PDB file of C-alpha atoms in Angstrom:
ATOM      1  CA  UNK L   1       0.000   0.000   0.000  1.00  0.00           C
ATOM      2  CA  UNK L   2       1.222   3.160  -0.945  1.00  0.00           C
ATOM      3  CA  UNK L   3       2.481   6.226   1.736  1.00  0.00           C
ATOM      4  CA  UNK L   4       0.710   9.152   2.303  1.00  0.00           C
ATOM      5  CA  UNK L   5       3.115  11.272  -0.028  1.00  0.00           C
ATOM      6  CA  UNK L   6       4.708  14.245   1.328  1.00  0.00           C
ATOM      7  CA  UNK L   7       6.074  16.784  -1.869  1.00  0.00           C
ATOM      8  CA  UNK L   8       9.780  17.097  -2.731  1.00  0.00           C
ATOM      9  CA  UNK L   9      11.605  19.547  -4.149  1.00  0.00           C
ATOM     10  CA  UNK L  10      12.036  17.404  -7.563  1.00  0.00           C
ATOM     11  CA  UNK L  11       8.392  15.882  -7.440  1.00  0.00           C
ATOM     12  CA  UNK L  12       7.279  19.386  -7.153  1.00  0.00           C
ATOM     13  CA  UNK L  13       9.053  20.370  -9.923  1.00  0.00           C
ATOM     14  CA  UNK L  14       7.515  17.334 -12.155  1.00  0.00           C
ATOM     15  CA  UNK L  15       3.785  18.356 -10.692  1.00  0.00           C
ATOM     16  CA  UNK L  16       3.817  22.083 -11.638  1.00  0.00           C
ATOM     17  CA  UNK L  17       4.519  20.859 -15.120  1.00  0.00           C
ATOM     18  CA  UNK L  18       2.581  18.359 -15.379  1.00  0.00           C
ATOM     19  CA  UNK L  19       0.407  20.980 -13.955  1.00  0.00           C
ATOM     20  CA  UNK L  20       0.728  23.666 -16.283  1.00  0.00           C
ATOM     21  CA  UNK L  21      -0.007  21.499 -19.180  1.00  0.00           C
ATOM     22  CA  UNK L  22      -3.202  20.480 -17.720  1.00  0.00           C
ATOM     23  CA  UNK L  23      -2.119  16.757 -17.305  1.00  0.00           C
ATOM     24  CA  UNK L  24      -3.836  17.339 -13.522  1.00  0.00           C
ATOM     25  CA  UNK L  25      -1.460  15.140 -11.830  1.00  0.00           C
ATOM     26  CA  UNK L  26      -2.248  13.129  -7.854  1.00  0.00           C
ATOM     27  CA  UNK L  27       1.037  12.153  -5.611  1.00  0.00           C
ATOM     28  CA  UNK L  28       1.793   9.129  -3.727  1.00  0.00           C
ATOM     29  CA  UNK L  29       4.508   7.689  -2.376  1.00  0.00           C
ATOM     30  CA  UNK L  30       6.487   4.260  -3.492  1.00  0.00           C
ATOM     31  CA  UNK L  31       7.139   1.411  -0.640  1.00  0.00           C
ATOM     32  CA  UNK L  32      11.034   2.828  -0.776  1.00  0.00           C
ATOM     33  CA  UNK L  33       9.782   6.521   0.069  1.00  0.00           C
ATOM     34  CA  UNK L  34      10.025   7.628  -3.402  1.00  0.00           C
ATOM     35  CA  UNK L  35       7.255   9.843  -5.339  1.00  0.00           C
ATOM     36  CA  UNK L  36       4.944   8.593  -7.594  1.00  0.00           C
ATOM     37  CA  UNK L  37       3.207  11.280  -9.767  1.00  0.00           C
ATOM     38  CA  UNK L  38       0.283   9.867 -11.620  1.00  0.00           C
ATOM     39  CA  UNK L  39      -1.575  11.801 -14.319  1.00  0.00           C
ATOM     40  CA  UNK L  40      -3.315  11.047 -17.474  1.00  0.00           C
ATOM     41  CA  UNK L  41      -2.986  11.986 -21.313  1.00  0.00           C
ATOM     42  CA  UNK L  42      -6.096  11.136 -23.194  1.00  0.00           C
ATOM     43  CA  UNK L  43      -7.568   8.726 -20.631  1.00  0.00           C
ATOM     44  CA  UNK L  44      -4.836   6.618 -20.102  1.00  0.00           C
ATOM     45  CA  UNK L  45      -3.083   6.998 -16.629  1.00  0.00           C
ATOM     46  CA  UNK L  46       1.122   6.960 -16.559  1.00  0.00           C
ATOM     47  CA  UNK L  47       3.617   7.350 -13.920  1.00  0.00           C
ATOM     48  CA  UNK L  48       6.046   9.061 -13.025  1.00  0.00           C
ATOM     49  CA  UNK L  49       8.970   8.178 -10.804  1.00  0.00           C
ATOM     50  CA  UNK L  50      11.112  10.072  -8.768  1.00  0.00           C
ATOM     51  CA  UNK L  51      14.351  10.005  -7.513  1.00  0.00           C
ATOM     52  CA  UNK L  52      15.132  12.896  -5.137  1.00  0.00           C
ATOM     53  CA  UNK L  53      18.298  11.065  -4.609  1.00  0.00           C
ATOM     54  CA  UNK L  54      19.100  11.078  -8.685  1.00  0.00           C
ATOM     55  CA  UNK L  55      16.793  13.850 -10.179  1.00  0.00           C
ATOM     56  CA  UNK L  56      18.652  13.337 -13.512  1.00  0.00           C
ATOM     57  CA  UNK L  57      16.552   9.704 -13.174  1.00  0.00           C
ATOM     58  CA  UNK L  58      13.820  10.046 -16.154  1.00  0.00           C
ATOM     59  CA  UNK L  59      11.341   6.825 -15.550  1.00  0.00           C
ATOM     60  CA  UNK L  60       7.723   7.143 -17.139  1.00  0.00           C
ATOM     61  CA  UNK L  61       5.476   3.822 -17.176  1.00  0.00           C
ATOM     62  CA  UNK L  62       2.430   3.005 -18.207  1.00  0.00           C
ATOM     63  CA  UNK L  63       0.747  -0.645 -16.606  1.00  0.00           C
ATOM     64  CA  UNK L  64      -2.177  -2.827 -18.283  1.00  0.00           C
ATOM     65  CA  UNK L  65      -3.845  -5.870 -16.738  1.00  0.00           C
ATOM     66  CA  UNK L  66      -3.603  -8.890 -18.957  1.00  0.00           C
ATOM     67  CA  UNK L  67      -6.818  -9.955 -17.208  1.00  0.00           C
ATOM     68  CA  UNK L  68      -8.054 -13.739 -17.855  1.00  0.00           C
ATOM     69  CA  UNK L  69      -8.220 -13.431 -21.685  1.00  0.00           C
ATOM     70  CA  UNK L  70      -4.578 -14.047 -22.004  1.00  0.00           C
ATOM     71  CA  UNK L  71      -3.722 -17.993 -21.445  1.00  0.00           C
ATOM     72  CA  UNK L  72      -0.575 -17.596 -22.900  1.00  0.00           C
ATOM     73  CA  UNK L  73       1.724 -15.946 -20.229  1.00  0.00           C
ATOM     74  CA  UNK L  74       5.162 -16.956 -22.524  1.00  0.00           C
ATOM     75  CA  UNK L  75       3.795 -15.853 -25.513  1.00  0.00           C
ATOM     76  CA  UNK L  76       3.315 -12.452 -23.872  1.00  0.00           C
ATOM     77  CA  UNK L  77       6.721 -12.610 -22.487  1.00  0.00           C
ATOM     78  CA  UNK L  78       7.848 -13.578 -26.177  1.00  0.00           C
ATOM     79  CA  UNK L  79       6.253 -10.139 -27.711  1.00  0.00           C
ATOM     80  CA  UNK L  80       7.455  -8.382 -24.919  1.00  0.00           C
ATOM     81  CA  UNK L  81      11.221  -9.451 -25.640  1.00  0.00           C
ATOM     82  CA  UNK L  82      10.835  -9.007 -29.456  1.00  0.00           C
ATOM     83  CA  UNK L  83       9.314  -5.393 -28.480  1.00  0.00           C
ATOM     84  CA  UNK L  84      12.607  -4.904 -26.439  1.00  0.00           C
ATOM     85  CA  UNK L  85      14.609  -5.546 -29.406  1.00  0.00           C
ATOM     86  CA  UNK L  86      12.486  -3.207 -31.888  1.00  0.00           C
ATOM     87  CA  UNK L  87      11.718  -0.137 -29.877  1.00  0.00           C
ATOM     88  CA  UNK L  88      13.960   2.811 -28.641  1.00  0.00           C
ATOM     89  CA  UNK L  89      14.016   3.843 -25.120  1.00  0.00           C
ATOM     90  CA  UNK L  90      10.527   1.393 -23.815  1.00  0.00           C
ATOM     91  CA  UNK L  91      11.496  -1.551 -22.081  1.00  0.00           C
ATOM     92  CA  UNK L  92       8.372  -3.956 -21.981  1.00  0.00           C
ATOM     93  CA  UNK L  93       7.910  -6.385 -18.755  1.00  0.00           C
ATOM     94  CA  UNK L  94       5.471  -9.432 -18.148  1.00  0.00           C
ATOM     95  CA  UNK L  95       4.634  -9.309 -14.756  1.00  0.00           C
ATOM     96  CA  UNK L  96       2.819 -13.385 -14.237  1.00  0.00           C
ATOM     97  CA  UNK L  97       1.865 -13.197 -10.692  1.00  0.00           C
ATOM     98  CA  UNK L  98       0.168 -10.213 -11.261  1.00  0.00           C
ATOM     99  CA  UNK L  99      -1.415 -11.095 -15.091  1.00  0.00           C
ATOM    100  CA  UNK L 100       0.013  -7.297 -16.099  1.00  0.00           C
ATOM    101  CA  UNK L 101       2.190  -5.840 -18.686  1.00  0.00           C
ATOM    102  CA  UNK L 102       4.540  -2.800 -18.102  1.00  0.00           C
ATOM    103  CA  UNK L 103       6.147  -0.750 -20.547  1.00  0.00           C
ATOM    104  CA  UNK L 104       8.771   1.716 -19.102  1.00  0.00           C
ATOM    105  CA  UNK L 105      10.851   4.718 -20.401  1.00  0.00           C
ATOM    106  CA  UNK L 106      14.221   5.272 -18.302  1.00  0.00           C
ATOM    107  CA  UNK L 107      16.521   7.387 -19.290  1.00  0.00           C
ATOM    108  CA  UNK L 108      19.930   9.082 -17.487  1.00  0.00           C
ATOM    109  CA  UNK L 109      19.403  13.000 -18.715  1.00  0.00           C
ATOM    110  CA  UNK L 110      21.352  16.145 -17.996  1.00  0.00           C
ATOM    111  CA  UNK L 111      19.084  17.539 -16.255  1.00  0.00           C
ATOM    112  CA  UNK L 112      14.899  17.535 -15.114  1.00  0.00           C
ATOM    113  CA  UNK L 113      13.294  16.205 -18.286  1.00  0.00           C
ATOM    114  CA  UNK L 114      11.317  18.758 -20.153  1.00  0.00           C
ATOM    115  CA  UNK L 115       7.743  18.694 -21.703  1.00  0.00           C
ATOM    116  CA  UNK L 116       9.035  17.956 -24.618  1.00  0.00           C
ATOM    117  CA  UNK L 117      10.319  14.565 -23.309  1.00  0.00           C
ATOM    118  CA  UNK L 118       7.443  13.906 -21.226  1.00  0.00           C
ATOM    119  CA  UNK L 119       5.643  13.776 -24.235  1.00  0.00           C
ATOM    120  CA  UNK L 120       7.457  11.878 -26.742  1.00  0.00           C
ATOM    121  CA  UNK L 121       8.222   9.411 -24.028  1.00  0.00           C
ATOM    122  CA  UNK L 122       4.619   9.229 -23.600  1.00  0.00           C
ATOM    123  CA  UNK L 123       4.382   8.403 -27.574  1.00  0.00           C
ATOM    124  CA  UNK L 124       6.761   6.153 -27.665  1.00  0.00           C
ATOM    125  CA  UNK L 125       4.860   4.242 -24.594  1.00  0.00           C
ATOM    126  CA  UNK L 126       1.264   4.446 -26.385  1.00  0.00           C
ATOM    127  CA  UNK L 127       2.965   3.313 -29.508  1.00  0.00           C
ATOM    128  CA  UNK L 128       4.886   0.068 -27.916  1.00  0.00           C
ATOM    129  CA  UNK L 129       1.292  -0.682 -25.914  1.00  0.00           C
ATOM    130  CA  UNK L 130      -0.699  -0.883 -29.089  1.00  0.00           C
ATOM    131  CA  UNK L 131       2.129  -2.797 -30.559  1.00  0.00           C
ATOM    132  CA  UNK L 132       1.808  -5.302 -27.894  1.00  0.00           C
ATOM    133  CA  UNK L 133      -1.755  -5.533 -28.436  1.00  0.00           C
ATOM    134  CA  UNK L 134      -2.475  -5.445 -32.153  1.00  0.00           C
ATOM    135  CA  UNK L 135      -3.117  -9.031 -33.032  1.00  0.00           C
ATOM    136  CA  UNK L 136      -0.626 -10.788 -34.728  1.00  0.00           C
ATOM    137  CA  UNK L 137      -0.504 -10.667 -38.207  1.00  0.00           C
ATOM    138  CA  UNK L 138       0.193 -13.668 -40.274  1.00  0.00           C
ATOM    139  CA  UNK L 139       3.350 -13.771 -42.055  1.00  0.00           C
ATOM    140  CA  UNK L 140       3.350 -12.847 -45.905  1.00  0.00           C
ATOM    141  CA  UNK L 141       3.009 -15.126 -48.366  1.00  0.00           C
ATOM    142  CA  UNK L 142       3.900 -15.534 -52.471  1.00  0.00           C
ATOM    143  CA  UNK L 143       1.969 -17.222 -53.579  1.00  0.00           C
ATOM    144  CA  UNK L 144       3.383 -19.567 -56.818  1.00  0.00           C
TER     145      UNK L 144
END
Protein backbone atom coordinates (compact mmCIF):
# COMPACT_ATOMS: atom_id res chain seq x y z
CA UNK A 1 0.00 0.00 0.00
CA UNK A 2 1.22 3.16 -0.95
CA UNK A 3 2.48 6.23 1.74
CA UNK A 4 0.71 9.15 2.30
CA UNK A 5 3.12 11.27 -0.03
CA UNK A 6 4.71 14.24 1.33
CA UNK A 7 6.07 16.78 -1.87
CA UNK A 8 9.78 17.10 -2.73
CA UNK A 9 11.60 19.55 -4.15
CA UNK A 10 12.04 17.40 -7.56
CA UNK A 11 8.39 15.88 -7.44
CA UNK A 12 7.28 19.39 -7.15
CA UNK A 13 9.05 20.37 -9.92
CA UNK A 14 7.52 17.33 -12.15
CA UNK A 15 3.79 18.36 -10.69
CA UNK A 16 3.82 22.08 -11.64
CA UNK A 17 4.52 20.86 -15.12
CA UNK A 18 2.58 18.36 -15.38
CA UNK A 19 0.41 20.98 -13.95
CA UNK A 20 0.73 23.67 -16.28
CA UNK A 21 -0.01 21.50 -19.18
CA UNK A 22 -3.20 20.48 -17.72
CA UNK A 23 -2.12 16.76 -17.31
CA UNK A 24 -3.84 17.34 -13.52
CA UNK A 25 -1.46 15.14 -11.83
CA UNK A 26 -2.25 13.13 -7.85
CA UNK A 27 1.04 12.15 -5.61
CA UNK A 28 1.79 9.13 -3.73
CA UNK A 29 4.51 7.69 -2.38
CA UNK A 30 6.49 4.26 -3.49
CA UNK A 31 7.14 1.41 -0.64
CA UNK A 32 11.03 2.83 -0.78
CA UNK A 33 9.78 6.52 0.07
CA UNK A 34 10.03 7.63 -3.40
CA UNK A 35 7.25 9.84 -5.34
CA UNK A 36 4.94 8.59 -7.59
CA UNK A 37 3.21 11.28 -9.77
CA UNK A 38 0.28 9.87 -11.62
CA UNK A 39 -1.58 11.80 -14.32
CA UNK A 40 -3.32 11.05 -17.47
CA UNK A 41 -2.99 11.99 -21.31
CA UNK A 42 -6.10 11.14 -23.19
CA UNK A 43 -7.57 8.73 -20.63
CA UNK A 44 -4.84 6.62 -20.10
CA UNK A 45 -3.08 7.00 -16.63
CA UNK A 46 1.12 6.96 -16.56
CA UNK A 47 3.62 7.35 -13.92
CA UNK A 48 6.05 9.06 -13.03
CA UNK A 49 8.97 8.18 -10.80
CA UNK A 50 11.11 10.07 -8.77
CA UNK A 51 14.35 10.01 -7.51
CA UNK A 52 15.13 12.90 -5.14
CA UNK A 53 18.30 11.07 -4.61
CA UNK A 54 19.10 11.08 -8.69
CA UNK A 55 16.79 13.85 -10.18
CA UNK A 56 18.65 13.34 -13.51
CA UNK A 57 16.55 9.70 -13.17
CA UNK A 58 13.82 10.05 -16.15
CA UNK A 59 11.34 6.82 -15.55
CA UNK A 60 7.72 7.14 -17.14
CA UNK A 61 5.48 3.82 -17.18
CA UNK A 62 2.43 3.00 -18.21
CA UNK A 63 0.75 -0.64 -16.61
CA UNK A 64 -2.18 -2.83 -18.28
CA UNK A 65 -3.84 -5.87 -16.74
CA UNK A 66 -3.60 -8.89 -18.96
CA UNK A 67 -6.82 -9.96 -17.21
CA UNK A 68 -8.05 -13.74 -17.85
CA UNK A 69 -8.22 -13.43 -21.69
CA UNK A 70 -4.58 -14.05 -22.00
CA UNK A 71 -3.72 -17.99 -21.45
CA UNK A 72 -0.57 -17.60 -22.90
CA UNK A 73 1.72 -15.95 -20.23
CA UNK A 74 5.16 -16.96 -22.52
CA UNK A 75 3.79 -15.85 -25.51
CA UNK A 76 3.31 -12.45 -23.87
CA UNK A 77 6.72 -12.61 -22.49
CA UNK A 78 7.85 -13.58 -26.18
CA UNK A 79 6.25 -10.14 -27.71
CA UNK A 80 7.46 -8.38 -24.92
CA UNK A 81 11.22 -9.45 -25.64
CA UNK A 82 10.84 -9.01 -29.46
CA UNK A 83 9.31 -5.39 -28.48
CA UNK A 84 12.61 -4.90 -26.44
CA UNK A 85 14.61 -5.55 -29.41
CA UNK A 86 12.49 -3.21 -31.89
CA UNK A 87 11.72 -0.14 -29.88
CA UNK A 88 13.96 2.81 -28.64
CA UNK A 89 14.02 3.84 -25.12
CA UNK A 90 10.53 1.39 -23.82
CA UNK A 91 11.50 -1.55 -22.08
CA UNK A 92 8.37 -3.96 -21.98
CA UNK A 93 7.91 -6.39 -18.76
CA UNK A 94 5.47 -9.43 -18.15
CA UNK A 95 4.63 -9.31 -14.76
CA UNK A 96 2.82 -13.39 -14.24
CA UNK A 97 1.86 -13.20 -10.69
CA UNK A 98 0.17 -10.21 -11.26
CA UNK A 99 -1.42 -11.09 -15.09
CA UNK A 100 0.01 -7.30 -16.10
CA UNK A 101 2.19 -5.84 -18.69
CA UNK A 102 4.54 -2.80 -18.10
CA UNK A 103 6.15 -0.75 -20.55
CA UNK A 104 8.77 1.72 -19.10
CA UNK A 105 10.85 4.72 -20.40
CA UNK A 106 14.22 5.27 -18.30
CA UNK A 107 16.52 7.39 -19.29
CA UNK A 108 19.93 9.08 -17.49
CA UNK A 109 19.40 13.00 -18.71
CA UNK A 110 21.35 16.15 -18.00
CA UNK A 111 19.08 17.54 -16.25
CA UNK A 112 14.90 17.54 -15.11
CA UNK A 113 13.29 16.21 -18.29
CA UNK A 114 11.32 18.76 -20.15
CA UNK A 115 7.74 18.69 -21.70
CA UNK A 116 9.03 17.96 -24.62
CA UNK A 117 10.32 14.57 -23.31
CA UNK A 118 7.44 13.91 -21.23
CA UNK A 119 5.64 13.78 -24.23
CA UNK A 120 7.46 11.88 -26.74
CA UNK A 121 8.22 9.41 -24.03
CA UNK A 122 4.62 9.23 -23.60
CA UNK A 123 4.38 8.40 -27.57
CA UNK A 124 6.76 6.15 -27.67
CA UNK A 125 4.86 4.24 -24.59
CA UNK A 126 1.26 4.45 -26.39
CA UNK A 127 2.96 3.31 -29.51
CA UNK A 128 4.89 0.07 -27.92
CA UNK A 129 1.29 -0.68 -25.91
CA UNK A 130 -0.70 -0.88 -29.09
CA UNK A 131 2.13 -2.80 -30.56
CA UNK A 132 1.81 -5.30 -27.89
CA UNK A 133 -1.76 -5.53 -28.44
CA UNK A 134 -2.48 -5.45 -32.15
CA UNK A 135 -3.12 -9.03 -33.03
CA UNK A 136 -0.63 -10.79 -34.73
CA UNK A 137 -0.50 -10.67 -38.21
CA UNK A 138 0.19 -13.67 -40.27
CA UNK A 139 3.35 -13.77 -42.05
CA UNK A 140 3.35 -12.85 -45.91
CA UNK A 141 3.01 -15.13 -48.37
CA UNK A 142 3.90 -15.53 -52.47
CA UNK A 143 1.97 -17.22 -53.58
CA UNK A 144 3.38 -19.57 -56.82
Amino acid sequence: MARKATTTPVAKRYFDLLAEEGYRPKIGSSENNHSILRFKSEGTVFLLFVDEDDESFFHLALTYELGDGVADIAGAMSRANDLNADYKAVKTTVHPAERSVRFHVEAFLDAFATLPVIQRSIGALRDAARAFFEPARPADRLDA
